[in-house]
Short mmCIF file of C-alpha atoms in Angstrom, two decimals:
data_model
loop_
_atom_site.label_atom_id
_atom_site.label_comp_id
_atom_site.label_asym_id
_atom_site.label_seq_id
_atom_site.Cartn_x
_atom_site.Cartn_y
_atom_site.Cartn_z
CA MET F 1056 6.16 49.00 61.93
CA THR F 1057 4.52 46.08 60.24
CA PRO F 1058 5.26 45.97 56.54
CA VAL F 1059 2.45 46.77 54.15
CA SER F 1060 0.33 43.74 53.41
CA ILE F 1061 -3.13 42.47 52.59
CA THR F 1062 -4.31 39.08 53.75
CA CYS F 1063 -7.75 37.61 53.18
CA THR F 1064 -8.53 34.19 54.52
CA ASP F 1065 -11.69 32.36 53.45
CA LEU F 1066 -13.39 35.68 52.96
CA THR F 1067 -17.10 35.25 52.46
CA LEU F 1068 -19.42 38.19 52.12
CA ARG F 1069 -23.17 38.01 51.91
CA PHE F 1070 -25.43 40.92 51.17
CA PRO F 1071 -28.76 40.96 52.81
CA VAL F 1072 -30.90 42.61 50.17
CA TYR F 1073 -33.69 44.47 51.84
CA GLY F 1074 -36.43 44.70 49.27
CA VAL F 1075 -38.28 47.95 48.92
CA ASP F 1076 -41.12 46.32 50.82
CA ALA F 1077 -38.95 45.01 53.58
CA LYS F 1078 -37.82 48.53 54.33
CA SER F 1079 -41.32 49.41 55.37
CA LEU F 1080 -42.22 48.96 58.95
CA LYS F 1081 -45.57 47.43 58.00
CA LYS F 1082 -43.99 44.27 56.68
CA ALA F 1083 -41.79 43.91 59.71
CA LEU F 1084 -44.72 44.43 62.04
CA ALA F 1085 -46.83 41.97 60.08
CA ARG F 1086 -44.12 39.38 60.50
CA VAL F 1087 -44.10 39.89 64.22
CA THR F 1088 -47.86 39.62 64.50
CA VAL F 1089 -48.05 36.38 62.54
CA GLY F 1090 -45.72 34.85 65.04
CA GLY F 1091 -42.40 35.77 63.58
CA VAL F 1092 -41.87 32.23 62.30
CA LEU F 1093 -43.67 32.41 59.00
CA GLY F 1094 -41.08 33.61 56.54
CA ARG F 1095 -38.70 35.00 59.05
CA HIS F 1096 -36.55 35.98 56.16
CA ALA F 1097 -39.34 37.12 53.94
CA GLY F 1098 -38.25 40.22 52.09
CA VAL F 1099 -34.60 39.75 53.03
CA THR F 1100 -32.64 37.74 50.52
CA ASP F 1101 -29.04 36.88 51.03
CA VAL F 1102 -26.83 37.30 47.99
CA THR F 1103 -23.41 35.79 48.26
CA ALA F 1104 -21.09 38.36 46.77
CA LEU F 1105 -17.78 36.76 47.69
CA GLN F 1106 -17.16 33.17 48.63
CA GLY F 1107 -14.04 31.75 50.20
CA VAL F 1108 -11.64 34.28 48.74
CA ASN F 1109 -8.03 33.78 49.73
CA LEU F 1110 -5.59 36.49 48.94
CA SER F 1111 -2.18 37.45 50.17
CA LEU F 1112 -0.37 40.53 48.90
CA LYS F 1113 2.80 42.21 50.05
CA ALA F 1114 4.67 45.38 49.17
CA GLY F 1115 5.38 45.60 45.46
CA ASP F 1116 2.34 43.59 44.43
CA ARG F 1117 0.13 45.15 41.78
CA LEU F 1118 -2.95 43.00 41.50
CA GLY F 1119 -5.36 43.24 38.62
CA LEU F 1120 -8.91 42.02 39.20
CA ILE F 1121 -10.88 40.73 36.26
CA GLY F 1122 -14.33 39.26 35.97
CA HIS F 1123 -17.74 39.97 34.48
CA ASN F 1124 -20.05 42.63 35.81
CA GLY F 1125 -21.40 41.49 39.13
CA SER F 1126 -18.60 39.04 39.74
CA GLY F 1127 -17.62 40.75 42.97
CA LYS F 1128 -14.71 43.00 41.95
CA THR F 1129 -16.09 46.18 43.48
CA THR F 1130 -17.35 44.30 46.52
CA LEU F 1131 -13.86 42.96 47.12
CA LEU F 1132 -12.40 46.46 46.81
CA ARG F 1133 -14.96 47.82 49.25
CA ALA F 1134 -14.26 45.00 51.66
CA LEU F 1135 -10.55 45.82 51.46
CA SER F 1136 -11.33 49.48 52.13
CA GLY F 1137 -13.01 48.43 55.36
CA ALA F 1138 -16.54 49.39 54.41
CA TYR F 1139 -17.92 45.86 54.28
CA GLU F 1140 -17.14 43.33 56.96
CA PRO F 1141 -16.94 39.65 56.16
CA ASP F 1142 -19.55 37.12 57.21
CA GLU F 1143 -16.89 34.48 57.42
CA GLY F 1144 -13.14 34.60 57.31
CA THR F 1145 -10.86 37.52 57.94
CA ILE F 1146 -9.38 40.51 56.21
CA GLU F 1147 -6.17 42.05 57.44
CA VAL F 1148 -4.77 45.16 55.91
CA TYR F 1149 -1.63 46.85 57.16
CA GLY F 1150 -0.98 50.32 55.81
CA ARG F 1151 -2.76 53.51 54.95
CA ILE F 1152 -5.56 52.76 52.58
CA ALA F 1153 -6.73 55.03 49.79
CA ALA F 1154 -9.79 53.90 47.90
CA LEU F 1155 -10.36 55.65 44.58
CA LEU F 1156 -13.65 53.90 43.97
CA ASP F 1157 -15.92 56.86 43.47
CA LEU F 1158 -14.35 60.17 42.60
CA GLY F 1159 -17.52 62.00 43.57
CA LEU F 1160 -17.10 60.97 47.21
CA GLY F 1161 -17.80 63.88 49.48
CA ILE F 1162 -18.12 66.38 46.64
CA ASP F 1163 -20.68 69.02 47.57
CA ALA F 1164 -21.89 70.85 44.49
CA SER F 1165 -22.90 73.99 46.32
CA ALA F 1166 -19.52 74.39 48.05
CA THR F 1167 -16.54 76.03 46.37
CA GLY F 1168 -13.63 74.14 44.89
CA TYR F 1169 -11.40 75.00 47.84
CA GLU F 1170 -14.00 73.86 50.36
CA ASN F 1171 -14.39 70.59 48.52
CA ILE F 1172 -10.66 69.96 48.54
CA ARG F 1173 -10.62 70.54 52.30
CA LEU F 1174 -13.61 68.29 52.88
CA ARG F 1175 -12.18 65.51 50.75
CA GLY F 1176 -8.86 65.79 52.53
CA ARG F 1177 -10.46 65.62 55.95
CA ILE F 1178 -12.39 62.50 54.96
CA ALA F 1179 -9.18 60.93 53.71
CA GLY F 1180 -7.67 61.47 57.14
CA LEU F 1181 -5.53 64.56 56.59
CA SER F 1182 -5.37 67.23 59.28
CA SER F 1183 -6.41 70.77 58.44
CA ARG F 1184 -2.77 71.83 58.46
CA GLU F 1185 -1.68 69.05 56.13
CA ILE F 1186 -4.42 70.09 53.73
CA GLU F 1187 -3.34 73.72 53.75
CA GLU F 1188 0.23 72.59 53.04
CA LYS F 1189 -0.92 70.61 50.03
CA MET F 1190 -3.48 73.14 48.88
CA ASP F 1191 -1.22 75.03 46.47
CA GLU F 1192 -0.07 71.87 44.80
CA ILE F 1193 -3.61 70.51 44.46
CA ALA F 1194 -4.94 73.84 43.22
CA ALA F 1195 -2.17 74.08 40.65
CA PHE F 1196 -2.81 70.56 39.47
CA THR F 1197 -6.50 71.15 38.86
CA GLY F 1198 -5.57 74.01 36.56
CA LEU F 1199 -8.85 75.66 37.51
CA GLY F 1200 -7.25 78.84 38.85
CA PRO F 1201 -9.80 81.44 39.97
CA PHE F 1202 -12.68 79.00 39.45
CA LEU F 1203 -11.66 77.21 42.65
CA ALA F 1204 -13.25 80.03 44.61
CA MET F 1205 -16.60 79.40 42.88
CA PRO F 1206 -19.23 76.81 43.71
CA VAL F 1207 -18.65 73.46 42.05
CA LYS F 1208 -22.14 73.53 40.52
CA THR F 1209 -20.92 76.23 38.15
CA TYR F 1210 -18.25 73.87 36.79
CA SER F 1211 -18.52 71.86 33.61
CA ALA F 1212 -18.44 68.09 33.98
CA GLY F 1213 -14.81 68.05 32.91
CA MET F 1214 -13.85 70.69 35.45
CA GLN F 1215 -15.64 68.79 38.19
CA ALA F 1216 -13.75 65.67 37.24
CA ARG F 1217 -10.45 67.56 37.40
CA LEU F 1218 -11.23 68.85 40.86
CA ALA F 1219 -12.36 65.47 42.14
CA PHE F 1220 -9.35 63.75 40.67
CA ALA F 1221 -6.86 66.23 42.10
CA ALA F 1222 -8.41 66.10 45.55
CA ALA F 1223 -8.74 62.34 45.63
CA THR F 1224 -5.18 61.70 44.51
CA ALA F 1225 -3.55 64.14 46.92
CA VAL F 1226 -3.31 61.48 49.59
CA GLU F 1227 -0.28 59.38 50.37
CA ALA F 1228 -1.19 55.77 50.69
CA ASP F 1229 0.40 52.38 51.13
CA VAL F 1230 -2.53 50.50 49.71
CA LEU F 1231 -4.25 51.91 46.67
CA LEU F 1232 -7.61 50.50 45.62
CA MET F 1233 -8.98 51.46 42.23
CA ASP F 1234 -12.13 50.57 40.38
CA GLU F 1235 -11.15 51.07 36.75
CA TRP F 1236 -8.22 53.24 35.84
CA ILE F 1237 -9.48 56.75 36.20
CA ALA F 1238 -9.32 58.64 32.94
CA VAL F 1239 -10.77 62.10 33.22
CA GLY F 1240 -10.70 65.43 31.47
CA ASP F 1241 -9.40 66.38 28.05
CA ALA F 1242 -6.42 64.79 26.33
CA GLU F 1243 -3.96 67.18 27.94
CA PHE F 1244 -5.31 66.60 31.43
CA GLN F 1245 -5.43 62.86 30.88
CA LYS F 1246 -1.70 62.88 30.31
CA LEU F 1247 -1.14 64.81 33.53
CA ALA F 1248 -3.54 62.55 35.40
CA HIS F 1249 -1.81 59.51 34.08
CA LYS F 1250 1.56 60.71 35.37
CA ARG F 1251 0.12 61.56 38.75
CA LEU F 1252 -1.51 58.18 39.12
CA LEU F 1253 1.70 56.44 38.15
CA LYS F 1254 3.55 58.34 40.85
CA LEU F 1255 0.88 57.42 43.38
CA VAL F 1256 1.11 53.78 42.34
CA GLU F 1257 4.88 53.82 42.58
CA ARG F 1258 4.78 55.21 46.10
CA ALA F 1259 2.04 52.87 47.25
CA GLY F 1260 3.18 49.49 48.40
CA ILE F 1261 0.22 47.66 46.97
CA LEU F 1262 -2.19 48.38 44.13
CA VAL F 1263 -5.43 46.55 43.57
CA LEU F 1264 -7.01 47.55 40.28
CA ALA F 1265 -10.28 46.21 38.95
CA SER F 1266 -10.55 46.62 35.20
CA HIS F 1267 -11.94 45.12 32.02
CA GLU F 1268 -9.09 46.37 29.86
CA ALA F 1269 -6.37 43.82 29.32
CA PRO F 1270 -3.75 46.26 27.95
CA LEU F 1271 -4.18 48.46 31.01
CA LEU F 1272 -3.74 45.52 33.34
CA ARG F 1273 -0.63 44.40 31.49
CA LEU F 1274 0.78 47.87 31.82
CA TYR F 1275 0.27 48.37 35.55
CA CYS F 1276 -0.10 45.01 37.20
CA ASN F 1277 2.27 42.17 37.88
CA LYS F 1278 -0.36 39.78 39.18
CA VAL F 1279 -3.91 39.01 38.23
CA MET F 1280 -6.91 37.30 39.75
CA ARG F 1281 -10.25 36.41 38.21
CA LEU F 1282 -13.55 36.52 40.03
CA ASP F 1283 -16.51 34.49 38.88
CA GLY F 1284 -19.73 34.80 40.80
CA GLY F 1285 -17.82 35.72 43.92
CA VAL F 1286 -15.40 32.82 43.66
CA ALA F 1287 -11.78 33.80 43.12
CA SER F 1288 -9.23 32.09 40.96
CA GLU F 1289 -5.68 31.74 42.12
CA VAL F 1290 -3.47 34.79 41.96
CA VAL F 1291 -1.23 34.28 38.95
CA ASP F 1292 1.50 36.18 37.16
CA ILE F 1293 0.26 38.82 34.73
CA ARG F 1294 1.89 36.89 31.84
CA ARG F 1295 -0.85 34.32 32.27
CA LEU F 1296 -3.61 36.91 31.84
CA ASP F 1297 -4.75 35.37 28.54
CA GLU F 1298 -5.32 32.01 30.19
CA LEU F 1299 -7.56 33.63 32.78
CA LEU F 1300 -9.44 35.64 30.17
CA ASP F 1301 -10.16 32.51 28.16
CA VAL F 1302 -11.71 30.52 30.99
CA MET N 850 -2.53 60.98 59.27
CA GLU N 851 -2.09 57.65 60.94
CA THR N 852 1.10 55.98 59.87
CA ALA N 853 -0.52 52.60 59.70
CA THR N 854 -4.11 51.52 59.65
CA HIS N 855 -4.53 48.07 60.91
CA LEU N 856 -7.74 46.33 60.14
CA LEU N 857 -8.72 42.96 61.32
CA ARG N 858 -12.25 41.96 60.63
CA THR N 859 -14.44 38.96 60.86
CA GLY N 860 -18.17 38.63 60.91
CA GLN N 861 -19.18 35.74 63.08
CA ARG N 862 -17.22 35.69 66.26
CA GLY N 863 -20.05 36.12 68.69
CA ALA N 864 -21.62 38.90 70.64
CA LEU N 865 -18.55 39.76 72.68
CA PHE N 866 -16.51 40.39 69.56
CA GLN N 867 -19.26 42.57 68.11
CA LEU N 868 -19.30 44.57 71.32
CA GLN N 869 -15.55 44.99 71.12
CA MET N 870 -15.82 46.20 67.51
CA ALA N 871 -18.56 48.64 68.51
CA LEU N 872 -16.33 50.02 71.25
CA ARG N 873 -13.49 50.35 68.78
CA ASP N 874 -15.78 52.27 66.45
CA LEU N 875 -16.56 54.62 69.32
CA SER N 876 -12.94 55.13 70.32
CA ASN N 877 -11.86 55.66 66.69
CA SER N 878 -14.51 58.33 66.32
CA VAL N 879 -13.26 60.07 69.46
CA GLN N 880 -9.70 60.01 68.16
CA ARG N 881 -10.91 61.67 64.97
CA ILE N 882 -13.40 63.96 66.64
CA GLY N 883 -12.01 66.85 64.57
CA LEU N 884 -13.48 65.23 61.46
CA SER N 885 -16.95 65.32 63.00
CA TRP N 886 -16.49 69.00 63.75
CA SER N 887 -15.31 69.70 60.22
CA LEU N 888 -18.29 67.88 58.76
CA ALA N 889 -20.70 69.68 61.09
CA TRP N 890 -19.25 73.09 60.21
CA HIS N 891 -19.38 72.18 56.57
CA ASP N 892 -23.08 71.26 56.94
CA VAL N 893 -23.91 74.56 58.58
CA GLY N 894 -21.89 76.45 55.99
CA ALA N 895 -23.51 74.54 53.14
CA ARG N 896 -27.06 75.05 54.34
CA TYR N 897 -26.73 78.79 54.64
CA ARG N 898 -24.35 79.53 51.81
CA GLY N 899 -25.21 82.78 50.13
CA SER N 900 -27.54 83.94 52.88
CA ILE N 901 -26.63 87.05 54.81
CA LEU N 902 -27.70 86.00 58.28
CA GLY N 903 -26.87 82.31 57.95
CA PRO N 904 -28.05 80.26 60.93
CA PHE N 905 -29.20 83.50 62.52
CA TRP N 906 -32.23 83.27 60.26
CA ILE N 907 -33.50 80.47 62.47
CA THR N 908 -32.54 82.51 65.51
CA LEU N 909 -34.56 85.36 64.09
CA SER N 910 -37.61 83.23 63.44
CA MET N 911 -37.29 81.71 66.91
CA GLY N 912 -37.02 85.21 68.34
CA LEU N 913 -40.24 86.23 66.57
CA MET N 914 -41.99 83.15 67.88
CA VAL N 915 -40.78 83.94 71.39
CA LEU N 916 -42.11 87.49 71.16
CA GLY N 917 -45.40 86.44 69.61
CA ILE N 918 -46.17 83.57 71.93
CA GLY N 919 -44.70 85.42 74.91
CA PHE N 920 -46.98 88.41 74.61
CA LEU N 921 -50.05 86.54 73.39
CA TYR N 922 -50.11 83.81 76.02
CA ALA N 923 -49.08 86.16 78.80
CA ASN N 924 -52.23 88.13 78.02
CA LEU N 925 -54.47 85.12 77.48
CA PHE N 926 -53.43 83.41 80.68
CA HIS N 927 -52.97 86.63 82.66
CA ILE N 928 -49.34 85.92 83.51
CA ALA N 929 -46.80 88.70 84.07
CA ILE N 930 -44.75 89.20 80.95
CA ASP N 931 -41.43 89.27 82.82
CA VAL N 932 -42.21 85.78 84.12
CA PHE N 933 -43.64 84.32 80.98
CA LEU N 934 -41.50 85.65 78.14
CA PRO N 935 -38.13 84.40 79.49
CA TYR N 936 -39.80 81.10 80.30
CA VAL N 937 -41.08 80.66 76.75
CA ALA N 938 -37.81 81.86 75.24
CA LEU N 939 -35.73 79.25 77.04
CA GLY N 940 -38.36 76.61 76.32
CA ILE N 941 -38.39 77.23 72.59
CA VAL N 942 -34.62 77.44 72.25
CA PHE N 943 -33.76 74.31 74.22
CA PHE N 944 -36.68 72.22 73.07
CA GLY N 945 -35.74 73.25 69.55
CA VAL N 946 -32.26 71.85 69.99
CA MET N 947 -33.59 68.54 71.29
CA THR N 948 -36.06 68.26 68.41
CA GLY N 949 -33.37 69.22 65.92
CA THR N 950 -30.89 66.66 67.21
CA ILE N 951 -33.41 63.85 67.22
CA ASN N 952 -35.06 64.68 63.89
CA ASP N 953 -31.68 65.14 62.19
CA GLY N 954 -30.65 61.84 63.69
CA CYS N 955 -32.96 60.06 61.25
CA GLU N 956 -30.72 61.25 58.40
CA THR N 957 -27.39 60.54 60.09
CA PHE N 958 -26.52 57.31 58.30
CA VAL N 959 -28.73 57.68 55.24
CA GLN N 960 -26.95 60.92 54.38
CA ALA N 961 -23.52 59.34 54.85
CA ALA N 962 -24.25 56.36 52.58
CA GLY N 963 -21.60 57.36 50.02
CA MET N 964 -18.83 57.67 52.54
CA LEU N 965 -19.80 54.59 54.50
CA SER N 966 -19.74 52.33 51.46
CA GLN N 967 -16.12 53.00 50.57
CA THR N 968 -14.24 53.98 53.68
CA SER N 969 -13.74 52.53 57.11
CA LEU N 970 -14.78 55.74 58.87
CA PRO N 971 -16.36 55.01 62.23
CA LEU N 972 -20.16 55.20 62.25
CA PHE N 973 -20.02 57.23 65.43
CA THR N 974 -18.27 60.00 63.49
CA PHE N 975 -21.59 60.70 61.81
CA VAL N 976 -23.54 60.58 65.06
CA TRP N 977 -21.26 63.28 66.48
CA ARG N 978 -21.60 65.21 63.24
CA THR N 979 -25.35 65.45 63.78
CA VAL N 980 -24.96 66.37 67.44
CA PHE N 981 -22.29 68.98 66.73
CA ARG N 982 -24.30 70.53 63.92
CA ASN N 983 -27.14 71.09 66.35
CA LEU N 984 -24.73 72.43 68.97
CA ILE N 985 -23.51 74.99 66.46
CA ASN N 986 -27.11 75.99 65.82
CA LEU N 987 -27.69 76.23 69.58
CA ALA N 988 -24.70 78.54 69.89
CA HIS N 989 -26.47 80.93 67.52
CA HIS N 990 -29.76 80.72 69.37
CA LEU N 991 -28.06 81.43 72.69
CA LEU N 992 -28.27 85.04 71.56
CA ILE N 993 -31.99 84.94 72.37
CA VAL N 994 -31.27 83.44 75.78
CA VAL N 995 -28.66 86.06 76.62
CA VAL N 996 -30.84 88.96 75.50
CA VAL N 997 -33.92 87.75 77.37
CA LEU N 998 -32.05 86.97 80.57
CA ALA N 999 -30.32 90.35 80.46
CA VAL N 1000 -33.43 92.38 79.63
CA PHE N 1001 -35.55 90.82 82.36
CA GLY N 1002 -32.76 90.81 84.92
CA TYR N 1003 -32.58 87.06 85.42
CA TRP N 1004 -28.83 86.98 84.92
CA ARG N 1005 -28.40 87.85 88.61
CA HIS N 1006 -30.15 84.67 89.74
CA ILE N 1007 -28.67 82.11 87.36
CA HIS N 1008 -27.20 78.90 88.82
CA PRO N 1009 -24.47 78.48 86.21
CA LEU N 1010 -23.18 75.14 87.46
CA LEU N 1011 -26.62 73.54 87.55
CA ALA N 1012 -27.42 74.96 84.13
CA LEU N 1013 -24.28 73.34 82.79
CA VAL N 1014 -25.21 70.03 84.38
CA GLY N 1015 -28.63 70.38 82.78
CA ILE N 1016 -27.18 71.00 79.33
CA VAL N 1017 -24.85 68.03 79.64
CA LEU N 1018 -27.72 65.77 80.71
CA MET N 1019 -29.84 67.05 77.86
CA LEU N 1020 -27.07 66.39 75.32
CA LEU N 1021 -26.35 62.94 76.69
CA ASN N 1022 -29.98 62.00 76.27
CA ALA N 1023 -30.60 63.74 72.97
CA SER N 1024 -27.54 62.06 71.45
CA TRP N 1025 -28.62 58.50 72.17
CA LEU N 1026 -32.12 59.28 70.96
CA SER N 1027 -30.56 60.74 67.82
CA MET N 1028 -28.41 57.68 67.24
CA LEU N 1029 -31.29 55.30 67.87
CA ALA N 1030 -33.40 57.23 65.36
CA GLY N 1031 -30.48 56.99 62.91
CA ILE N 1032 -30.09 53.24 63.13
CA VAL N 1033 -33.79 52.47 62.95
CA SER N 1034 -34.38 55.00 60.15
CA ALA N 1035 -31.65 53.42 58.05
CA ARG N 1036 -33.46 50.11 58.23
CA PHE N 1037 -37.08 51.28 58.05
CA ARG N 1038 -37.80 54.29 55.91
CA ASP N 1039 -41.08 55.08 57.66
CA ILE N 1040 -39.36 56.01 60.87
CA PRO N 1041 -38.44 59.66 60.13
CA GLN N 1042 -42.14 60.53 59.72
CA ILE N 1043 -43.00 58.77 62.95
CA VAL N 1044 -40.18 60.47 64.82
CA MET N 1045 -41.28 63.85 63.53
CA SER N 1046 -44.86 63.26 64.63
CA ILE N 1047 -43.74 62.14 68.06
CA MET N 1048 -41.53 65.18 68.51
CA GLN N 1049 -44.34 67.49 67.46
CA PHE N 1050 -46.74 65.80 69.84
CA ALA N 1051 -44.11 66.03 72.59
CA MET N 1052 -43.74 69.75 72.00
CA PHE N 1053 -47.39 70.34 72.83
CA MET N 1054 -47.46 67.90 75.73
CA THR N 1055 -44.34 69.38 77.31
CA PRO N 1056 -44.54 72.70 79.15
CA VAL N 1057 -42.70 74.64 76.46
CA PHE N 1058 -45.37 77.31 75.98
CA TRP N 1059 -47.37 76.76 79.16
CA LEU N 1060 -46.63 76.81 82.86
CA PRO N 1061 -46.71 73.47 84.62
CA ASP N 1062 -48.18 74.87 87.84
CA ARG N 1063 -51.74 74.32 86.60
CA PHE N 1064 -51.14 70.61 87.01
CA GLY N 1065 -49.24 70.69 90.27
CA SER N 1066 -45.64 69.73 89.85
CA HIS N 1067 -46.13 66.01 90.44
CA SER N 1068 -48.79 65.38 87.85
CA ALA N 1069 -48.47 62.33 85.63
CA VAL N 1070 -48.63 64.48 82.49
CA LEU N 1071 -45.36 65.98 83.61
CA ASN N 1072 -43.65 63.18 85.44
CA PHE N 1073 -44.05 60.55 82.76
CA ASN N 1074 -42.86 62.96 80.09
CA PRO N 1075 -39.08 62.63 79.75
CA PHE N 1076 -38.94 65.86 77.79
CA TYR N 1077 -40.34 67.73 80.77
CA HIS N 1078 -37.39 66.66 82.90
CA LEU N 1079 -34.92 67.33 80.09
CA LEU N 1080 -36.22 70.83 79.59
CA GLN N 1081 -36.59 71.55 83.28
CA ALA N 1082 -32.99 70.61 84.04
CA VAL N 1083 -31.75 73.33 81.70
CA ARG N 1084 -34.43 75.96 82.04
CA ALA N 1085 -34.99 76.11 85.78
CA PRO N 1086 -31.36 76.90 86.76
CA LEU N 1087 -31.21 79.64 84.13
CA LEU N 1088 -34.34 81.22 85.62
CA GLY N 1089 -32.89 80.92 89.11
CA GLN N 1090 -35.29 78.14 90.11
CA ALA N 1091 -34.54 74.82 91.72
CA VAL N 1092 -34.78 71.52 89.88
CA ASP N 1093 -36.53 68.62 91.59
CA LEU N 1094 -34.11 65.93 92.65
CA HIS N 1095 -36.26 63.30 91.02
CA SER N 1096 -35.81 65.03 87.67
CA TYR N 1097 -32.08 64.38 87.95
CA VAL N 1098 -32.71 60.77 88.93
CA VAL N 1099 -34.93 60.32 85.88
CA LEU N 1100 -32.41 61.97 83.55
CA VAL N 1101 -29.38 60.05 84.79
CA ALA N 1102 -31.28 56.77 84.64
CA MET N 1103 -32.59 57.61 81.19
CA ALA N 1104 -29.13 58.51 79.88
CA GLY N 1105 -27.61 55.34 81.33
CA LEU N 1106 -30.30 52.93 80.17
CA GLY N 1107 -30.75 54.72 76.86
CA TRP N 1108 -27.09 54.57 75.97
CA LEU N 1109 -26.86 50.98 77.12
CA GLY N 1110 -29.78 49.95 74.94
CA THR N 1111 -28.69 52.01 71.95
CA PHE N 1112 -25.14 50.74 72.20
CA ALA N 1113 -26.34 47.15 72.38
CA LEU N 1114 -28.45 47.71 69.27
CA PHE N 1115 -25.47 49.37 67.60
CA ALA N 1116 -23.21 46.43 68.42
CA ARG N 1117 -25.79 44.10 66.87
CA THR N 1118 -26.44 46.12 63.72
CA ARG N 1119 -23.07 47.88 63.21
CA ARG N 1120 -21.79 45.76 60.36
CA ARG N 1121 -25.22 45.68 58.72
CA ILE N 1122 -25.92 49.41 58.69
CA VAL N 1123 -23.94 49.93 55.50
CA HIS N 1124 -26.13 47.31 53.80
CA TYR N 1125 -29.34 48.98 54.92
CA LEU N 1126 -28.47 52.13 53.03
#
């Protein structure tokens, strides 16, 4: 088995932004009728989200991503999760990937807690049997007890967050991608959640965490990289975080 | 769970590479076909949660339509009820499945936007989800078919093998139409309305509620209507009638060319679909 690793080489990602108008067929038809030359790209603007990013991570690396809003942190995480494919360059990821980017992924408010755990597990790649094996542990962790048999729409926001968190973190992964450290629920649950995340991070070979909070990054990461308008800095040791923040 | 996911991705390596990636998407979705089933079952469960009859509500309303139209038109056109009612019943059920698969297809990728933007799930997984959801609905509606065929005694004359061939051909064609609708609808938001109008128009132009013999079986209204052949391939064997050979030729050609074209479009747009959403 190939050891867990992430390698990006000259990764460039452009977003075609289809304006509201461009989504309408009328505009597209009009373009064809005027000869297709005039403003062939009218309505479609390319935004370069990542440009020439080089990155190489191996087991044991805990990378913190910093950068202003819109600097490309989330885009990079999504690209690593396999959702976005590069326009230039390559991404190679070896290992089971778990992306905790949006806790609400696959949560269906009209389904019960149990059904949502199953659905989330299936999306994450677990078999039905594996889910049933983990069900007790997940159910216990949510602390929702009999409410798990009720539709999620009857839950309070905090309860929903508990469910989503428990289901999303039940996976075993080699590569963990996180957009902000997830802090959910009341103080008591936050402590539990914190422990669970730490365990997940310890088991995972690689963590990539995008965050604005320096103390958090110092706590969990051993490396850090800064993104500015889609251009990445070098990957440096976490002890040099202040230098990167000052740039 | 896979022990190791290996991803290797680049954007601009030419058409052949895109084709290869599209094929990989397809094969990944087949390997995880259970996920499509789970999602489809979840959809059906979600839509009818809290209702007593569940998907049978649609079966019930279809059954009422079959009875209503069956008796009314049989009288209006002076056709024997034991000929006309089974004919209409099969028409409504199977045309309904085609319409459902194609109309739902428009939502395939739009609905999956959340999942597509943060996982590497194959896009085909969601195409199968739509197809399977409609298959599950069909399984419920088969109740009408069974009852009608039993009551009017057609079950003795069924050509089961041909009926199966017909269903497979229908699914093969409905699924590429569904996927095509999905891709185009993701890019252009006007498409679902257009698709719906076309399907409604097709329902009236296709002999679902009327017998084709008024035209003579080789009329252009019938022969240039793909839905006529699709419906005929399933309905005729179940009623113990023969299917014209040229219907099969049309259907096989349509499935082949349709999938080829749709797959080529998919290979071209695959990595862009997530950005459309």
